[in-house]
XYZ file of N, CA and C in Angstrom:
858
model
N 54.822 66.393 69.284
C 55.799 66.060 68.250
C 55.859 64.565 68.048
N 55.983 63.857 69.179
C 56.027 62.397 69.090
C 54.775 61.831 68.472
N 53.629 62.426 68.762
C 52.364 61.951 68.189
C 52.315 62.109 66.694
N 52.861 63.252 66.209
C 52.871 63.490 64.763
C 53.734 62.461 64.053
N 54.922 62.182 64.649
C 55.838 61.202 64.031
C 55.151 59.836 63.973
N 54.492 59.476 65.073
C 53.809 58.187 65.115
C 52.728 58.116 64.054
N 51.984 59.200 63.855
C 50.934 59.222 62.836
C 51.514 59.049 61.435
N 52.685 59.727 61.201
C 53.327 59.615 59.888
C 53.766 58.181 59.634
N 54.338 57.547 60.699
C 54.802 56.162 60.532
C 53.614 55.230 60.221
N 52.520 55.455 60.908
C 51.329 54.637 60.648
C 50.827 54.838 59.219
N 50.868 56.111 58.772
C 50.423 56.422 57.402
C 51.310 55.730 56.382
N 52.660 55.777 56.639
C 53.599 55.110 55.702
C 53.368 53.594 55.682
N 53.112 53.038 56.850
C 52.872 51.596 56.914
C 51.604 51.203 56.154
N 50.558 52.021 56.349
C 49.308 51.758 55.623
C 49.504 51.876 54.125
N 50.295 52.871 53.714
C 50.568 53.061 52.284
C 51.324 51.854 51.730
N 52.281 51.353 52.526
C 53.066 50.193 52.078
C 52.201 48.958 51.932
N 51.331 48.749 52.951
C 50.423 47.599 52.881
C 49.524 47.694 51.663
N 49.012 48.899 51.370
C 48.136 49.111 50.215
C 48.866 48.830 48.916
N 50.101 49.306 48.831
C 50.896 49.094 47.610
C 51.166 47.615 47.403
N 51.528 46.944 48.544
C 51.800 45.508 48.453
C 50.551 44.746 48.024
N 49.408 45.165 48.574
C 48.136 44.541 48.220
C 47.842 44.688 46.739
N 48.093 45.894 46.218
C 47.859 46.137 44.784
C 48.782 45.287 43.935
N 50.042 45.164 44.406
C 51.025 44.389 43.651
C 50.626 42.920 43.592
N 50.239 42.395 44.779
C 49.822 40.994 44.834
C 48.603 40.762 43.963
N 47.648 41.696 44.094
C 46.425 41.563 43.288
C 46.739 41.597 41.807
N 47.670 42.502 41.426
C 48.059 42.607 40.016
C 48.674 41.324 39.528
N 49.577 40.699 40.322
C 50.182 39.435 39.932
C 49.129 38.350 39.800
N 48.177 38.375 40.733
C 47.101 37.390 40.674
C 46.328 37.506 39.389
N 46.060 38.725 38.954
C 45.330 38.929 37.709
C 46.115 38.378 36.526
N 47.462 38.600 36.576
C 48.291 38.101 35.481
C 48.227 36.584 35.405
N 48.260 35.945 36.605
C 48.183 34.501 36.625
C 46.851 34.024 36.079
N 45.790 34.707 36.468
C 44.465 34.328 35.988
C 44.366 34.512 34.484
N 44.945 35.631 34.000
C 44.916 35.893 32.560
C 45.702 34.837 31.802
N 46.866 34.467 32.341
C 47.696 33.457 31.694
C 46.979 32.116 31.651
N 46.384 31.750 32.788
C 45.648 30.498 32.860
C 44.484 30.493 31.876
N 43.778 31.585 31.811
C 42.640 31.698 30.886
C 43.105 31.591 29.449
N 44.279 32.221 29.169
C 44.814 32.162 27.817
C 45.190 30.745 27.421
N 45.787 30.002 28.373
C 46.168 28.613 28.105
C 44.951 27.754 27.811
N 43.913 27.948 28.632
C 42.678 27.192 28.423
C 42.083 27.523 27.059
N 42.137 28.810 26.707
C 41.574 29.228 25.421
C 42.311 28.575 24.263
N 43.658 28.482 24.353
C 44.459 27.856 23.290
C 44.107 26.379 23.168
N 43.983 25.708 24.345
C 43.653 24.284 24.320
C 42.278 24.056 23.711
N 41.329 24.919 24.090
C 39.983 24.762 23.560
C 39.956 25.016 22.055
N 40.759 25.982 21.610
C 40.818 26.288 20.184
C 41.377 25.115 19.395
N 42.455 24.491 19.926
C 43.060 23.339 19.254
C 42.082 22.178 19.176
N 41.335 21.971 20.267
C 40.360 20.886 20.290
C 39.239 21.152 19.311
N 38.803 22.408 19.296
C 37.689 22.762 18.416
C 38.080 22.727 16.948
N 39.380 22.905 16.653
C 39.822 22.940 15.265
C 39.698 21.584 14.600
N 39.645 20.502 15.398
C 39.487 19.166 14.838
C 40.694 18.690 14.073
N 41.873 19.162 14.412
C 43.076 18.734 13.722
C 43.294 17.246 13.950
N 43.523 16.501 12.857
C 43.666 15.049 12.944
C 45.005 14.678 13.549
N 44.984 13.716 14.459
C 46.220 13.209 15.058
C 46.393 11.715 14.811
N 45.298 11.013 14.495
C 45.371 9.575 14.228
C 44.676 9.234 12.916
N 45.025 8.079 12.375
C 44.403 7.589 11.145
C 44.212 6.083 11.324
N 42.942 5.653 11.407
C 42.628 4.260 11.711
C 42.234 3.515 10.442
N 43.040 2.515 10.105
C 42.841 1.736 8.881
C 42.242 0.378 9.233
N 41.116 0.047 8.620
C 40.512 -1.269 8.776
C 41.010 -2.182 7.667
N 41.417 -3.409 8.031
C 41.983 -4.322 7.034
C 41.742 -5.776 7.436
N 41.812 -6.651 6.431
C 41.725 -8.092 6.638
C 43.130 -8.581 6.975
N 43.303 -9.128 8.154
C 44.643 -9.519 8.618
C 45.126 -10.832 8.021
N 44.372 -11.398 7.102
C 44.808 -12.624 6.433
C 44.749 -12.423 4.918
N 45.301 -11.308 4.472
C 45.219 -10.941 3.068
C 46.595 -10.496 2.548
N 47.593 -11.399 2.609
C 48.926 -11.043 2.121
C 48.918 -10.905 0.594
N 49.712 -10.025 0.028
C 50.759 -9.211 0.673
C 50.261 -7.840 1.146
N 48.946 -7.630 1.112
C 48.406 -6.294 1.408
C 48.277 -6.023 2.907
N 47.853 -7.028 3.659
C 47.736 -6.888 5.101
C 47.705 -8.260 5.742
N 48.598 -8.510 6.681
C 48.646 -9.822 7.329
C 49.492 -9.707 8.593
N 49.570 -10.809 9.338
C 50.324 -10.812 10.586
C 51.580 -11.659 10.424
N 52.687 -11.091 10.878
C 53.966 -11.793 10.786
C 54.783 -11.485 12.033
N 55.186 -12.540 12.734
C 55.954 -12.384 13.980
C 55.252 -11.470 14.979
N 53.933 -11.607 15.031
C 53.157 -10.835 15.985
C 52.872 -9.401 15.583
N 53.323 -8.998 14.379
C 53.111 -7.633 13.903
C 52.220 -7.643 12.664
N 51.414 -6.592 12.514
C 50.618 -6.434 11.304
C 51.455 -5.715 10.256
N 51.623 -6.365 9.121
C 52.474 -5.831 8.059
C 51.744 -5.971 6.722
N 52.375 -5.473 5.666
C 51.809 -5.626 4.331
C 51.993 -4.381 3.489
N 51.812 -4.538 2.195
C 51.998 -3.444 1.243
C 51.084 -2.268 1.554
N 49.787 -2.550 1.747
C 48.837 -1.464 2.018
C 49.140 -0.782 3.345
N 49.515 -1.563 4.352
C 49.817 -0.981 5.658
C 51.094 -0.145 5.603
N 52.047 -0.550 4.783
C 53.262 0.259 4.609
C 52.937 1.587 3.918
N 52.053 1.518 2.931
C 51.621 2.758 2.270
C 50.935 3.672 3.283
N 50.050 3.095 4.090
C 49.324 3.882 5.091
C 50.282 4.497 6.109
N 51.315 3.737 6.489
C 52.279 4.258 7.458
C 53.022 5.467 6.893
N 53.398 5.385 5.623
C 54.104 6.505 4.999
C 53.191 7.722 4.869
N 51.929 7.483 4.539
C 50.957 8.580 4.468
C 50.856 9.267 5.830
N 50.797 8.471 6.890
C 50.704 9.034 8.247
C 51.969 9.797 8.625
N 53.124 9.241 8.300
C 54.388 9.906 8.628
C 54.467 11.283 7.973
N 53.980 11.378 6.764
C 54.060 12.649 6.032
C 53.030 13.667 6.503
N 51.986 13.187 7.151
C 50.942 14.098 7.628
C 50.972 14.315 9.132
N 51.907 13.666 9.810
C 51.997 13.832 11.254
C 50.909 13.116 12.017
N 50.402 12.016 11.462
C 49.355 11.241 12.105
C 49.944 9.967 12.708
N 49.266 9.433 13.697
C 49.603 8.111 14.230
C 48.734 7.080 13.521
N 49.368 6.056 12.934
C 48.617 5.004 12.256
C 48.105 3.990 13.278
N 46.800 3.731 13.235
C 46.195 2.702 14.074
C 45.711 1.591 13.143
N 46.348 0.437 13.236
C 46.015 -0.706 12.395
C 44.930 -1.528 13.085
N 43.783 -1.649 12.431
C 42.639 -2.324 13.043
C 42.167 -3.493 12.179
N 42.523 -4.720 12.550
C 42.022 -5.875 11.797
C 40.523 -6.024 11.989
N 39.821 -6.356 10.912
C 38.361 -6.466 10.971
C 37.898 -7.751 10.295
N 36.710 -8.199 10.665
C 36.051 -9.265 9.915
C 35.553 -8.645 8.615
N 35.901 -9.277 7.505
C 35.617 -8.649 6.210
C 34.123 -8.428 5.995
N 33.306 -9.357 6.464
C 31.869 -9.187 6.246
C 31.242 -8.188 7.216
N 32.062 -7.626 8.134
C 31.572 -6.595 9.061
C 32.185 -5.236 8.761
N 32.832 -5.109 7.602
C 33.577 -3.886 7.289
C 32.692 -2.647 7.212
N 31.481 -2.776 6.694
C 30.597 -1.615 6.574
C 30.170 -1.106 7.951
N 29.888 -2.016 8.857
C 29.503 -1.630 10.207
C 30.664 -0.896 10.891
N 31.882 -1.408 10.708
C 33.064 -0.785 11.315
C 33.258 0.632 10.782
N 33.068 0.796 9.480
C 33.277 2.106 8.856
C 32.188 3.096 9.251
N 30.956 2.680 9.161
C 29.840 3.593 9.422
C 29.708 3.965 10.895
N 30.235 3.116 11.777
C 30.185 3.418 13.210
C 31.295 4.378 13.628
N 32.267 4.600 12.740
C 33.392 5.462 13.068
C 34.526 4.730 13.755
N 34.434 3.396 13.854
C 35.508 2.620 14.482
C 36.779 2.660 13.644
N 36.625 2.820 12.337
C 37.768 2.957 11.428
C 37.527 4.151 10.515
N 38.621 4.717 9.999
C 38.523 5.872 9.097
C 38.363 5.452 7.649
N 38.866 4.262 7.326
C 38.783 3.795 5.946
C 38.981 2.291 5.896
N 38.644 1.710 4.751
C 38.939 0.305 4.470
C 40.061 0.318 3.437
N 41.199 -0.214 3.824
C 42.375 -0.156 2.942
C 43.064 -1.511 3.005
N 42.705 -2.374 2.063
C 43.277 -3.717 2.097
C 42.828 -4.501 0.866
N 43.368 -4.155 -0.288
C 42.945 -4.845 -1.488
C 41.442 -4.767 -1.658
N 40.904 -3.570 -1.518
C 39.459 -3.336 -1.513
C 38.999 -2.976 -2.921
N 38.164 -3.847 -3.502
C 37.738 -3.682 -4.887
C 36.682 -2.591 -5.042
N 36.943 -1.684 -5.973
C 36.004 -0.593 -6.261
C 34.807 -1.098 -7.073
N 35.099 -1.914 -8.076
C 34.094 -2.340 -9.048
C 32.895 -3.012 -8.386
N 31.711 -2.489 -8.697
C 30.491 -3.014 -8.107
C 30.126 -2.350 -6.797
N 31.038 -1.532 -6.273
C 30.779 -0.837 -5.005
C 30.920 0.685 -5.173
N 30.908 1.156 -6.378
C 31.221 2.555 -6.658
C 30.405 3.544 -5.832
N 29.146 3.254 -5.610
C 28.262 4.210 -4.936
C 28.132 3.969 -3.426
N 28.815 2.951 -2.931
C 28.657 2.598 -1.517
C 29.671 3.287 -0.611
N 30.745 3.856 -1.200
C 31.811 4.471 -0.420
C 32.309 5.727 -1.134
N 33.031 6.550 -0.401
C 33.769 7.658 -1.021
C 35.165 7.120 -1.307
N 35.470 6.941 -2.585
C 36.682 6.249 -3.003
C 37.816 7.207 -3.391
N 39.038 6.729 -3.211
C 40.172 7.354 -3.887
C 40.133 6.888 -5.334
N 41.044 7.413 -6.131
C 41.255 6.834 -7.455
C 41.838 5.429 -7.263
N 41.759 4.552 -8.273
C 42.369 3.220 -8.138
C 43.886 3.332 -7.940
N 44.438 2.406 -7.176
C 45.891 2.401 -7.007
C 46.530 1.097 -7.471
N 45.705 0.056 -7.707
C 46.230 -1.207 -8.236
C 45.192 -1.848 -9.155
N 45.668 -2.363 -10.298
C 44.845 -3.188 -11.170
C 44.983 -4.634 -10.711
N 43.857 -5.333 -10.589
C 43.893 -6.688 -10.055
C 42.975 -7.597 -10.865
N 43.166 -8.897 -10.708
C 42.272 -9.878 -11.323
C 41.884 -10.919 -10.285
N 40.735 -11.540 -10.504
C 40.286 -12.671 -9.695
C 40.605 -13.954 -10.457
N 41.205 -14.920 -9.764
C 41.683 -16.142 -10.407
C 41.324 -17.369 -9.568
N 41.678 -18.536 -10.088
C 41.529 -19.785 -9.338
C 42.909 -20.293 -8.929
N 43.057 -20.626 -7.663
C 44.269 -21.271 -7.171
C 43.959 -22.749 -6.956
N 44.873 -23.612 -7.423
C 44.695 -25.059 -7.290
C 46.011 -25.663 -6.816
N 46.001 -26.946 -6.524
C 47.224 -27.621 -6.134
C 48.085 -27.867 -7.370
N 49.365 -27.621 -7.226
C 50.299 -27.819 -8.323
C 50.393 -29.309 -8.659
N 50.545 -29.578 -9.938
C 50.705 -30.956 -10.437
C 49.461 -31.805 -10.218
N 48.318 -31.151 -10.015
C 47.063 -31.887 -9.896
C 46.425 -32.092 -11.258
N 45.187 -32.599 -11.259
C 44.507 -32.859 -12.530
C 43.683 -31.672 -13.013
N 43.755 -30.543 -12.295
C 43.020 -29.342 -12.702
C 44.001 -28.369 -13.337
N 43.873 -28.167 -14.635
C 44.787 -27.279 -15.355
C 44.066 -26.120 -16.036
N 42.746 -26.157 -16.029
C 41.944 -25.089 -16.639
C 40.621 -24.977 -15.895
N 39.959 -23.851 -16.037
C 38.701 -23.612 -15.318
C 37.655 -24.660 -15.651
N 37.677 -25.169 -16.886
C 36.684 -26.176 -17.295
C 36.804 -27.452 -16.465
N 38.003 -27.700 -15.937
C 38.224 -28.906 -15.122
C 37.568 -28.809 -13.743
N 37.034 -27.644 -13.402
C 36.425 -27.456 -12.084
C 34.987 -27.961 -12.019
N 34.450 -28.413 -13.137
C 33.093 -28.973 -13.129
C 33.059 -30.180 -12.193
N 32.101 -30.164 -11.278
C 31.964 -31.249 -10.321
C 32.949 -31.173 -9.167
N 33.671 -30.078 -9.048
C 34.680 -29.916 -7.990
C 34.166 -28.999 -6.870
N 34.873 -29.077 -5.746
C 34.529 -28.241 -4.598
C 35.414 -26.991 -4.581
N 34.785 -25.840 -4.674
C 35.505 -24.568 -4.774
C 35.181 -23.707 -3.553
N 36.212 -23.063 -3.002
C 36.043 -22.169 -1.858
C 36.197 -20.718 -2.306
N 35.548 -19.816 -1.571
C 35.646 -18.389 -1.863
C 35.403 -17.613 -0.568
N 36.036 -16.466 -0.433
C 35.848 -15.671 0.782
C 34.476 -15.004 0.780
N 33.851 -14.992 1.960
C 32.540 -14.356 2.097
C 32.618 -12.872 1.762
N 31.617 -12.370 1.068
C 31.489 -10.954 0.711
C 32.686 -10.450 -0.094
N 33.274 -11.323 -0.889
C 34.449 -10.949 -1.689
C 34.059 -10.635 -3.128
N 34.989 -10.032 -3.843
C 34.754 -9.732 -5.259
C 34.674 -11.006 -6.082
N 35.452 -12.014 -5.706
C 35.396 -13.289 -6.427
C 34.010 -13.906 -6.322
N 33.430 -13.858 -5.133
C 32.086 -14.395 -4.933
C 31.070 -13.630 -5.779
N 31.184 -12.302 -5.763
C 30.257 -11.480 -6.552
C 30.383 -11.796 -8.033
N 31.621 -11.995 -8.507
C 31.837 -12.287 -9.928
C 31.254 -13.646 -10.304
N 31.416 -14.631 -9.455
C 30.905 -15.971 -9.755
C 29.386 -16.032 -9.717
N 28.772 -15.088 -9.028
C 27.308 -15.059 -8.949
C 26.686 -14.019 -9.881
N 27.503 -13.404 -10.706
C 27.041 -12.332 -11.585
C 26.168 -12.896 -12.706
N 24.895 -12.608 -12.638
C 23.952 -13.117 -13.637
C 24.220 -12.547 -15.025
N 24.880 -11.394 -15.086
C 25.124 -10.750 -16.373
C 26.341 -11.329 -17.091
N 27.141 -12.123 -16.388
C 28.282 -12.779 -17.021
C 27.936 -14.251 -17.183
N 27.291 -14.563 -18.297
C 26.739 -15.905 -18.511
C 27.809 -16.988 -18.462
N 28.980 -16.699 -19.009
C 30.037 -17.716 -19.062
C 30.531 -18.082 -17.668
N 30.825 -17.071 -16.851
C 31.325 -17.318 -15.496
C 30.225 -17.922 -14.628
N 28.999 -17.457 -14.782
C 27.881 -17.993 -14.004
C 27.665 -19.468 -14.342
N 27.790 -19.828 -15.612
C 27.640 -21.221 -16.014
C 28.753 -22.077 -15.419
N 29.951 -21.515 -15.377
C 31.079 -22.229 -14.772
C 30.805 -22.488 -13.294
N 30.352 -21.454 -12.576
C 30.057 -21.597 -11.150
C 28.946 -22.619 -10.915
N 27.963 -22.640 -11.783
C 26.860 -23.587 -11.643
C 27.321 -25.030 -11.850
N 28.462 -25.200 -12.525
C 28.967 -26.551 -12.782
C 29.729 -27.135 -11.591
N 30.081 -26.288 -10.611
C 30.807 -26.782 -9.444
C 29.924 -27.738 -8.638
N 30.556 -28.691 -7.981
C 29.813 -29.523 -7.034
C 29.363 -28.672 -5.856
N 30.226 -27.722 -5.466
C 29.872 -26.800 -4.382
C 30.702 -25.538 -4.493
N 30.127 -24.442 -4.059
C 30.837 -23.167 -3.927
C 30.623 -22.735 -2.491
N 31.644 -22.898 -1.672
C 31.510 -22.694 -0.234
C 32.198 -21.408 0.211
N 31.481 -20.591 0.987
C 32.051 -19.356 1.508
C 32.818 -19.634 2.799
N 33.986 -19.028 2.909
C 34.819 -19.167 4.106
C 35.173 -17.769 4.616
N 35.576 -17.650 5.883
C 35.846 -16.320 6.449
C 37.034 -15.600 5.825
N 38.083 -16.375 5.443
C 39.289 -15.721 4.929
C 40.042 -16.668 3.998
N 40.972 -16.097 3.245
C 41.725 -16.881 2.271
C 42.734 -17.815 2.929
N 43.230 -17.436 4.076
C 44.211 -18.275 4.761
C 43.634 -19.651 5.062
N 42.434 -19.670 5.630
C 41.808 -20.954 5.923
C 41.432 -21.687 4.638
N 41.043 -20.956 3.604
C 40.697 -21.582 2.325
C 41.900 -22.286 1.717
N 43.052 -21.621 1.741
C 44.263 -22.216 1.166
C 44.748 -23.398 1.992
N 44.515 -23.372 3.288
C 44.862 -24.514 4.134
C 44.019 -25.726 3.755
N 42.738 -25.487 3.490
C 41.854 -26.580 3.063
C 42.272 -27.115 1.703
N 42.705 -26.211 0.820
C 43.178 -26.624 -0.501
C 44.381 -27.553 -0.370
N 45.342 -27.147 0.442
C 46.540 -27.956 0.626
C 46.229 -29.285 1.307
N 45.220 -29.274 2.184
C 44.853 -30.501 2.896
C 44.058 -31.454 2.007
N 43.588 -30.964 0.855
C 42.839 -31.802 -0.063
C 41.346 -31.822 0.186
N 40.863 -31.002 1.109
C 39.423 -30.959 1.385
C 38.691 -29.993 0.451
N 39.423 -29.326 -0.414
C 38.844 -28.469 -1.455
C 39.697 -28.620 -2.709
N 39.094 -28.332 -3.845
C 39.809 -28.518 -5.114
C 40.367 -27.217 -5.678
N 39.786 -26.097 -5.281
C 40.237 -24.805 -5.804
C 39.751 -23.692 -4.896
N 40.419 -22.553 -5.021
C 39.998 -21.355 -4.299
C 39.875 -20.222 -5.314
N 38.705 -19.593 -5.363
C 38.513 -18.405 -6.201
C 38.953 -17.210 -5.375
N 39.922 -16.435 -5.894
C 40.551 -15.442 -5.027
C 41.272 -14.348 -5.813
N 41.757 -13.346 -5.068
C 42.528 -12.263 -5.663
C 43.878 -12.772 -6.133
N 44.271 -12.330 -7.315
C 45.533 -12.790 -7.899
C 46.727 -12.446 -7.012
N 46.730 -11.244 -6.421
C 47.864 -10.834 -5.596
C 48.065 -11.756 -4.407
N 46.966 -12.164 -3.777
C 47.053 -13.063 -2.621
C 47.509 -14.452 -3.074
N 46.991 -14.899 -4.220
C 47.386 -16.202 -4.751
C 48.875 -16.221 -5.095
N 49.361 -15.134 -5.686
C 50.788 -15.064 -6.033
C 51.661 -15.030 -4.787
N 51.185 -14.351 -3.751
C 51.939 -14.320 -2.503
C 52.078 -15.730 -1.938
N 50.994 -16.482 -1.984
C 51.029 -17.871 -1.501
C 51.949 -18.711 -2.377
N 51.908 -18.456 -3.679
C 52.734 -19.203 -4.618
C 54.221 -18.943 -4.383
N 54.566 -17.692 -4.090
C 55.960 -17.341 -3.813
C 56.460 -18.070 -2.571
N 55.601 -18.187 -1.578
C 55.987 -18.812 -0.313
C 55.810 -20.325 -0.312
N 55.024 -20.828 -1.254
C 54.708 -22.253 -1.272
C 54.500 -22.701 -2.715
N 55.470 -23.421 -3.265
C 55.372 -23.787 -4.679
C 54.419 -24.957 -4.934
N 53.626 -25.348 -3.926
C 52.600 -26.372 -4.141
C 51.333 -25.780 -4.743
N 51.295 -24.449 -4.868
C 50.114 -23.757 -5.388
C 50.331 -23.375 -6.855
N 49.301 -23.585 -7.672
C 49.316 -23.150 -9.070
C 48.149 -22.204 -9.302
N 48.320 -21.283 -10.237
C 47.269 -20.322 -10.584
C 46.826 -20.595 -12.016
N 45.554 -20.853 -12.198
C 45.040 -21.119 -13.541
C 45.096 -19.855 -14.393
N 45.279 -20.052 -15.692
C 45.334 -18.910 -16.613
C 43.976 -18.243 -16.781
N 42.920 -18.988 -16.554
C 41.570 -18.450 -16.730
C 41.296 -17.341 -15.697
N 40.795 -16.217 -16.179
C 40.507 -15.079 -15.303
C 39.009 -15.012 -15.019
N 38.686 -14.892 -13.743
C 37.279 -14.765 -13.356
C 36.780 -13.363 -13.684
N 37.538 -12.346 -13.267
C 37.168 -10.958 -13.542
C 38.370 -10.049 -13.346
N 38.297 -8.881 -13.955
C 39.306 -7.840 -13.759
C 38.698 -6.729 -12.920
N 39.547 -6.078 -12.121
C 39.027 -5.077 -11.190
C 40.135 -4.116 -10.790
N 39.774 -3.151 -9.954
C 40.750 -2.190 -9.438
C 40.552 -2.000 -7.942
N 41.678 -1.853 -7.253
C 41.652 -1.596 -5.817
C 41.642 -0.099 -5.549
N 40.907 0.295 -4.519
C 40.908 1.673 -4.051
C 40.821 1.699 -2.532
N 40.874 2.882 -1.963
C 40.719 3.060 -0.521
C 39.311 3.603 -0.295
N 38.529 2.894 0.500
C 37.135 3.263 0.707
C 36.916 4.004 2.009
N 36.322 5.208 1.910
C 35.977 6.018 3.075
C 34.458 6.075 3.213
N 33.998 6.465 4.374
C 32.566 6.632 4.583
C 32.025 7.666 3.604
N 30.851 7.421 3.104
C 30.248 8.338 2.134
C 30.268 9.777 2.655
N 30.781 10.673 1.837
C 30.833 12.077 2.201
C 32.143 12.537 2.805
N 33.020 11.603 3.173
C 34.285 11.992 3.814
C 35.338 12.313 2.753
N 35.047 13.352 1.985
C 35.927 13.699 0.875
C 37.215 14.383 1.336
N 37.149 15.105 2.444
C 38.321 15.845 2.911
C 39.473 14.906 3.262
N 39.175 13.876 4.035
C 40.216 12.920 4.404
C 40.667 12.129 3.184
N 39.718 11.724 2.341
C 40.046 11.012 1.106
C 41.032 11.810 0.259
N 40.748 13.096 0.086
C 41.582 13.940 -0.757
C 42.989 14.098 -0.190
N 43.102 14.213 1.132
C 44.413 14.369 1.756
C 45.252 13.103 1.597
N 44.626 11.963 1.784
C 45.336 10.688 1.623
C 45.788 10.507 0.181
N 44.893 10.800 -0.767
C 45.246 10.607 -2.179
C 46.336 11.592 -2.609
N 46.267 12.808 -2.145
C 47.293 13.806 -2.454
C 48.669 13.311 -1.986
N 48.700 12.721 -0.798
C 49.960 12.212 -0.264
C 50.455 11.019 -1.079
N 49.561 10.152 -1.512
C 49.958 9.011 -2.335
C 50.531 9.462 -3.673
N 49.965 10.506 -4.246
C 50.506 11.045 -5.501
C 51.924 11.572 -5.292
N 52.166 12.212 -4.160
C 53.512 12.694 -3.838
C 54.475 11.518 -3.676
N 54.011 10.448 -3.051
C 54.830 9.260 -2.844
C 55.153 8.577 -4.166
N 54.206 8.580 -5.090
C 54.459 8.013 -6.414
C 55.477 8.852 -7.174
N 55.354 10.163 -7.075
C 56.238 11.061 -7.809
C 57.693 10.952 -7.346
N 57.908 10.710 -6.060
C 59.298 10.659 -5.567
C 59.849 9.237 -5.474
N 59.088 8.250 -5.978
C 59.596 6.882 -6.048
C 59.358 6.034 -4.817
N 58.695 6.582 -3.809
C 58.489 5.841 -2.567
C 57.574 4.634 -2.765
N 56.565 4.761 -3.625
C 55.638 3.650 -3.862
C 56.393 2.423 -4.377
N 57.255 2.626 -5.355
C 58.012 1.503 -5.919
C 58.976 0.910 -4.889
N 59.541 1.755 -4.042
C 60.446 1.259 -2.999
C 59.703 0.334 -2.038
N 58.487 0.715 -1.678
C 57.687 -0.119 -0.779
C 57.278 -1.412 -1.482
N 56.884 -1.314 -2.754
C 56.462 -2.500 -3.513
C 57.594 -3.505 -3.650
N 58.837 -3.014 -3.719
C 59.996 -3.902 -3.891
C 60.164 -4.865 -2.711
N 59.568 -4.545 -1.583
C 59.655 -5.415 -0.400
C 58.770 -6.645 -0.544
N 57.841 -6.615 -1.513
C 56.859 -7.684 -1.645
C 56.936 -8.290 -3.050
N 57.607 -9.451 -3.198
C 57.822 -10.048 -4.519
C 56.542 -10.334 -5.298
N 55.431 -10.535 -4.601
C 54.187 -10.857 -5.304
C 53.455 -9.626 -5.821
N 53.961 -8.439 -5.501
C 53.374 -7.196 -6.037
C 54.020 -6.890 -7.382
N 53.208 -6.803 -8.416
C 53.691 -6.436 -9.749
C 53.608 -4.919 -9.884
N 54.769 -4.243 -9.959
C 54.769 -2.781 -9.995
C 54.040 -2.252 -11.231
N 53.967 -3.061 -12.266
C 53.253 -2.627 -13.473
C 51.754 -2.521 -13.236
N 51.274 -3.172 -12.185
C 49.837 -3.110 -11.870
C 49.493 -1.903 -10.993
N 50.518 -1.208 -10.483
C 50.265 -0.025 -9.669
C 49.888 1.129 -10.589
N 48.756 1.745 -10.333
C 48.245 2.741 -11.284
C 48.046 4.117 -10.660
N 48.743 4.426 -9.591
C 48.631 5.745 -8.976
C 49.225 6.797 -9.909
N 48.445 7.815 -10.195
C 48.924 8.886 -11.052
C 49.034 8.526 -12.515
N 48.437 7.412 -12.921
C 48.538 6.979 -14.323
C 47.190 7.040 -14.994
């Protein structure tokens, strides 16, 4: 009798151990399944290529579009880019670049776009462009109250221009005989890295004029009334946002967001922060 009871107890104990083993194993499987599911979700999100950042390449000495103030990069174009990012859930990465190295930066993938008073005209086939967002002109900036009051007075004078700029291209345009003849009359046409240094040379008297974007010249004029802008126009042009050739998806998303910003008045609100921006020159959705 005692032997039978002992056998039953052993059988019950073995059954309990087996049940516990199955339970533990079952929980282990659930943990493995959960872990596998988490990994699968993470891999799916990574594979989907959902954008989280937007890297803008810009000239950090090109006010009011992009420049440095109190240690921060600010400007009209950067404010537009920030709003585009806020509406799309992206983090804006502001990347100052050397203007003559902009193509290398874009094609290497270091930046997603060039957005900084970037002229479309003459570059139509080199980038995937948005529609124009600003109408602009190239002008001459001179010292106020000087002896230069018209472009004709620049004959025999020293003129500065930014390297690889639209102003430089316009002054060297063989098809524009009048402007080319004017440029040929200069004592010198010297390329400089940026407009900031060019305007410093102008104020110091080591240059007589700077061929440059009207918006940048007006920004300098607002901040410094020693600068005058000649009425003579070198060329007319339009600004756009330049993406790497073929990157139409990102281009379209950015432009769609800008159209929404124009429709709800946000573009004009941002422009109001910059006195040198003429809202009549903004052509988004027009």
